[in-house]
Coordinates of C-alpha atoms and ligand atoms in Angstrom, one line a residue:
M1 CA -5.0 -5.0 9.9
Q2 CA -5.7 -1.8 8.0
L3 CA -3.6 0.8 6.3
P4 CA -3.3 3.6 8.9
K5 CA -5.5 6.6 8.0
A6 CA -3.7 9.3 6.1
G7 CA -2.2 12.1 8.2
T8 CA 0.8 10.3 9.7
I9 CA 4.2 9.5 8.3
E10 CA 4.7 5.7 8.1
I11 CA 7.7 3.7 7.2
A12 CA 7.1 0.5 5.2
P13 CA 10.2 -1.7 5.2
S14 CA 10.5 -3.7 1.9
V15 CA 11.4 -7.3 2.4
L16 CA 13.2 -7.4 -0.9
S17 CA 16.5 -6.7 0.9
A18 CA 15.7 -9.0 3.8
D19 CA 17.0 -12.5 4.2
F20 CA 14.5 -14.6 2.3
A21 CA 15.5 -17.7 4.2
N22 CA 14.4 -16.1 7.5
L23 CA 11.6 -13.8 6.4
A24 CA 9.4 -14.3 9.5
S25 CA 12.2 -13.3 11.9
E26 CA 13.2 -10.4 9.7
I27 CA 9.7 -9.1 9.7
K28 CA 9.5 -9.6 13.5
Q29 CA 12.6 -7.3 13.9
V30 CA 11.0 -4.4 12.1
E31 CA 7.7 -5.0 13.9
Q32 CA 9.5 -4.6 17.2
A33 CA 10.9 -1.3 15.9
G34 CA 7.3 -0.1 15.8
V35 CA 6.5 0.0 12.1
K36 CA 2.9 -0.7 11.2
I37 CA 3.3 -1.7 7.5
I38 CA 5.5 -4.2 5.7
H39 CA 6.0 -3.8 2.0
L40 CA 5.9 -7.1 0.1
D41 CA 7.4 -7.0 -3.4
V42 CA 5.8 -9.5 -5.8
M43 CA 7.7 -9.9 -9.1
D44 CA 6.8 -12.2 -12.0
G45 CA 9.9 -12.2 -14.2
H46 CA 7.7 -10.6 -16.9
F47 CA 6.6 -7.1 -15.9
V48 CA 10.0 -6.8 -14.2
P49 CA 13.2 -8.7 -14.8
N50 CA 13.2 -10.4 -11.4
I51 CA 11.2 -13.1 -9.6
T52 CA 10.3 -13.1 -5.9
F53 CA 7.3 -14.9 -4.4
G54 CA 3.6 -15.6 -4.7
P55 CA 0.5 -16.1 -2.5
P56 CA 1.8 -19.2 -0.7
I57 CA 4.6 -17.3 0.9
V58 CA 2.2 -14.4 1.9
A59 CA -0.1 -17.0 3.5
K60 CA 2.7 -18.5 5.5
L61 CA 3.9 -15.0 6.7
R62 CA 0.4 -14.1 7.7
K63 CA 0.7 -16.6 10.6
Y64 CA 3.8 -14.8 11.9
S65 CA 2.8 -11.1 11.7
T66 CA 0.1 -8.7 12.4
L67 CA 1.6 -5.9 10.3
V68 CA -0.3 -4.4 7.4
F69 CA 0.7 -6.4 4.4
D70 CA 1.3 -3.8 1.7
T71 CA 1.5 -5.9 -1.4
H72 CA 3.2 -4.3 -4.4
L73 CA 2.3 -6.4 -7.5
M74 CA 4.9 -6.0 -10.1
I75 CA 3.2 -8.5 -12.4
T76 CA 1.6 -8.2 -15.8
D77 CA -1.7 -9.7 -14.8
P78 CA -2.8 -8.2 -11.5
E79 CA -6.5 -8.6 -12.4
K80 CA -6.0 -12.4 -12.4
Y81 CA -3.8 -12.7 -9.3
A82 CA -4.9 -10.0 -6.9
P83 CA -7.7 -12.1 -5.4
R84 CA -5.2 -14.9 -4.7
F85 CA -3.1 -12.4 -2.7
V86 CA -6.1 -11.2 -0.8
E87 CA -7.1 -14.7 0.1
A88 CA -3.5 -15.2 1.3
G89 CA -3.8 -12.4 3.7
A90 CA -2.7 -9.2 1.9
N91 CA -4.3 -6.1 3.4
H92 CA -3.4 -3.6 0.7
I93 CA -2.9 -4.3 -2.9
T94 CA -1.0 -2.0 -5.3
F95 CA -1.1 -2.7 -9.0
H96 CA 0.7 -0.9 -11.9
I97 CA -1.3 1.4 -14.1
E98 CA 0.9 0.4 -17.1
V99 CA -0.7 -3.1 -17.3
V100 CA -4.4 -2.5 -16.4
N101 CA -6.9 -1.2 -18.9
K102 CA -9.8 -0.8 -16.4
P103 CA -8.2 0.3 -13.2
E104 CA -11.5 1.5 -11.8
R105 CA -12.9 -2.0 -12.0
L106 CA -10.0 -3.5 -10.2
I107 CA -10.1 -0.9 -7.4
K108 CA -13.8 -1.6 -6.9
E109 CA -13.1 -5.3 -6.8
L110 CA -10.4 -4.9 -4.2
H111 CA -12.7 -2.8 -2.1
N112 CA -15.4 -5.4 -2.4
M113 CA -12.9 -8.0 -1.2
G114 CA -12.4 -5.9 1.9
V115 CA -8.9 -4.6 1.3
T116 CA -7.5 -1.2 0.4
A117 CA -6.3 -0.4 -3.1
G118 CA -3.3 1.3 -4.6
I119 CA -2.2 2.4 -8.0
C120 CA 1.5 2.6 -8.9
L121 CA 3.3 4.4 -11.7
N122 CA 6.8 3.8 -13.1
P123 CA 9.3 6.6 -13.4
E124 CA 8.6 7.2 -17.1
T125 CA 4.8 7.1 -16.7
P126 CA 3.1 10.5 -16.6
V127 CA 0.9 11.6 -13.8
D128 CA -1.9 12.2 -16.3
D129 CA -2.3 8.4 -16.7
I130 CA -3.5 8.1 -13.1
K131 CA -5.3 11.4 -12.8
K132 CA -8.8 9.9 -13.0
V133 CA -8.2 6.9 -10.8
A134 CA -5.8 8.2 -8.1
P135 CA -8.7 9.8 -6.0
L136 CA -10.4 6.4 -5.9
C137 CA -7.4 4.8 -4.3
D138 CA -6.4 4.6 -0.6
M139 CA -2.8 5.0 -1.5
V140 CA -0.8 6.0 -4.7
L141 CA 2.6 4.6 -5.1
V142 CA 5.3 6.6 -6.9
M143 CA 8.3 4.6 -8.1
T144 CA 11.6 6.5 -7.8
V145 CA 13.6 3.7 -9.4
H146 CA 12.9 1.3 -12.2
P147 CA 11.1 -1.5 -10.5
G148 CA 12.8 -4.9 -10.2
F149 CA 15.7 -4.5 -7.8
G150 CA 16.5 -3.1 -4.4
G151 CA 19.5 -0.8 -3.7
Q152 CA 19.2 1.4 -6.8
A153 CA 19.8 5.1 -6.9
F154 CA 16.9 7.5 -6.2
M155 CA 15.6 9.3 -9.3
P156 CA 14.9 13.0 -8.4
D157 CA 12.8 13.7 -11.5
A158 CA 10.4 10.8 -10.8
A159 CA 10.1 12.1 -7.2
E160 CA 8.9 15.5 -8.4
K161 CA 5.7 13.8 -9.5
I162 CA 4.7 13.4 -5.9
K163 CA 3.8 17.1 -5.8
A164 CA 1.3 16.9 -8.6
I165 CA -0.2 13.6 -7.2
R166 CA -0.6 15.1 -3.7
S167 CA -2.5 18.1 -5.2
I168 CA -4.8 15.7 -7.2
V169 CA -5.6 13.4 -4.2
G170 CA -5.6 15.9 -1.4
P171 CA -4.8 15.0 2.2
A172 CA -7.1 11.9 2.6
V173 CA -5.2 9.5 0.3
R174 CA -1.7 8.2 1.2
V175 CA 1.1 8.9 -1.2
E176 CA 3.8 6.2 -1.0
V177 CA 7.3 6.4 -2.5
D178 CA 9.4 3.4 -3.4
G179 CA 13.0 3.3 -4.5
G180 CA 16.2 4.7 -3.0
I181 CA 14.6 6.0 0.1
D182 CA 17.1 6.6 3.0
P183 CA 17.8 9.3 5.5
E184 CA 19.1 11.5 2.8
T185 CA 16.2 11.3 0.3
T186 CA 13.5 11.2 2.9
P187 CA 13.3 15.0 3.6
V188 CA 13.0 15.6 -0.1
V189 CA 10.0 13.2 -0.7
V190 CA 8.3 14.3 2.5
S191 CA 8.5 17.9 1.5
Y192 CA 6.9 17.0 -1.8
G193 CA 4.0 15.4 0.1
A194 CA 4.8 11.7 0.5
D195 CA 3.7 10.2 3.8
T196 CA 4.5 6.5 3.3
L197 CA 8.1 5.6 2.9
V198 CA 9.2 2.3 1.5
A199 CA 12.7 1.4 2.3
G200 CA 14.5 -1.9 1.5
N201 CA 18.2 -1.5 1.4
A202 CA 18.3 1.4 3.9
I203 CA 16.7 -0.9 6.5
F204 CA 17.4 -4.6 5.8
G205 CA 20.8 -3.7 4.4
E206 CA 21.8 -2.5 7.9
S207 CA 22.6 -4.8 10.7
D208 CA 20.8 -2.6 13.3
R209 CA 17.3 -2.3 11.9
L210 CA 16.0 -0.3 14.8
A211 CA 18.6 2.4 14.3
A212 CA 18.0 2.4 10.5
I213 CA 14.3 2.9 11.0
E214 CA 14.9 5.6 13.6
A215 CA 17.3 7.4 11.2
I216 CA 14.5 7.6 8.5
R217 CA 11.9 8.7 11.2
T218 CA 14.2 11.5 12.3
A219 CA 14.9 12.5 8.7
A220 CA 11.1 12.7 8.0
K221 CA 10.5 15.2 10.8
Ligands
DX5_301 C1 11.8 -2.2 -6.3 C2 10.8 -2.5 -5.2 C3 11.2 -1.8 -4.0 C4 12.5 -2.1 -3.4 C5 13.1 -0.8 -2.9 O1 11.3 -2.7 -7.5 O2 9.5 -2.1 -5.6 O3 10.2 -1.9 -3.0 O4 12.6 -3.0 -2.4 O5 14.4 -1.0 -2.5 P1 15.3 0.1 -2.0 O6 14.7 0.8 -0.8 O7 16.6 -0.6 -1.7 O8 15.5 1.1 -3.2
ZN302 ZN1 8.0 -2.0 -3.9

């Protein structure tokens, strides 16, 4: 399982809005809809005011899915815990620039462990902070809500940063967007240069997941 090469639009359903008591079957449903990536939101109650799950859950889910595990670490100490998520079966690890002093080192470590690496920036974090490291990543994640919860309103100003990031990384690096993505906001972020669309509420908040994914796909065209 590897992050698809840049150049295609991919939808990455976020499990945050799924039924946590039935995660395996929830993931199966979106897998059947043809997505290649599932977005796993890891929260530590410290970097963000919410707590989700850790490596043991990822390891259990690995047995039920062949999707790319796009693991978004919203935790204060990604340097310490990233290897644990890789061992559990994560394929791609995204960490936040706000909490890592030596991002180059962590990116290299992730690559050495055989997974792809991503850097993420919060809505208030300037693009300048990731300018140097973004080209070293396989995917850059732009938050368009304050991280911590699903179902929040899309922040247009934060989305504008996608344009600058796309021009820094060029066409070979994926630019992922996370927060308030639905059929209405999708055309905006795609026009700015995003190619990987995380959607939680817009997919798992709908009873027909297939139709929900199709609606985002159509909006991205
Ligand atoms: C928020 C998470 C997101 C979240 C997005 O902190 O990083 O991945 O699930 O949810 P929606 O798509 O509902 O805004
Ligand atoms: Zn996320």
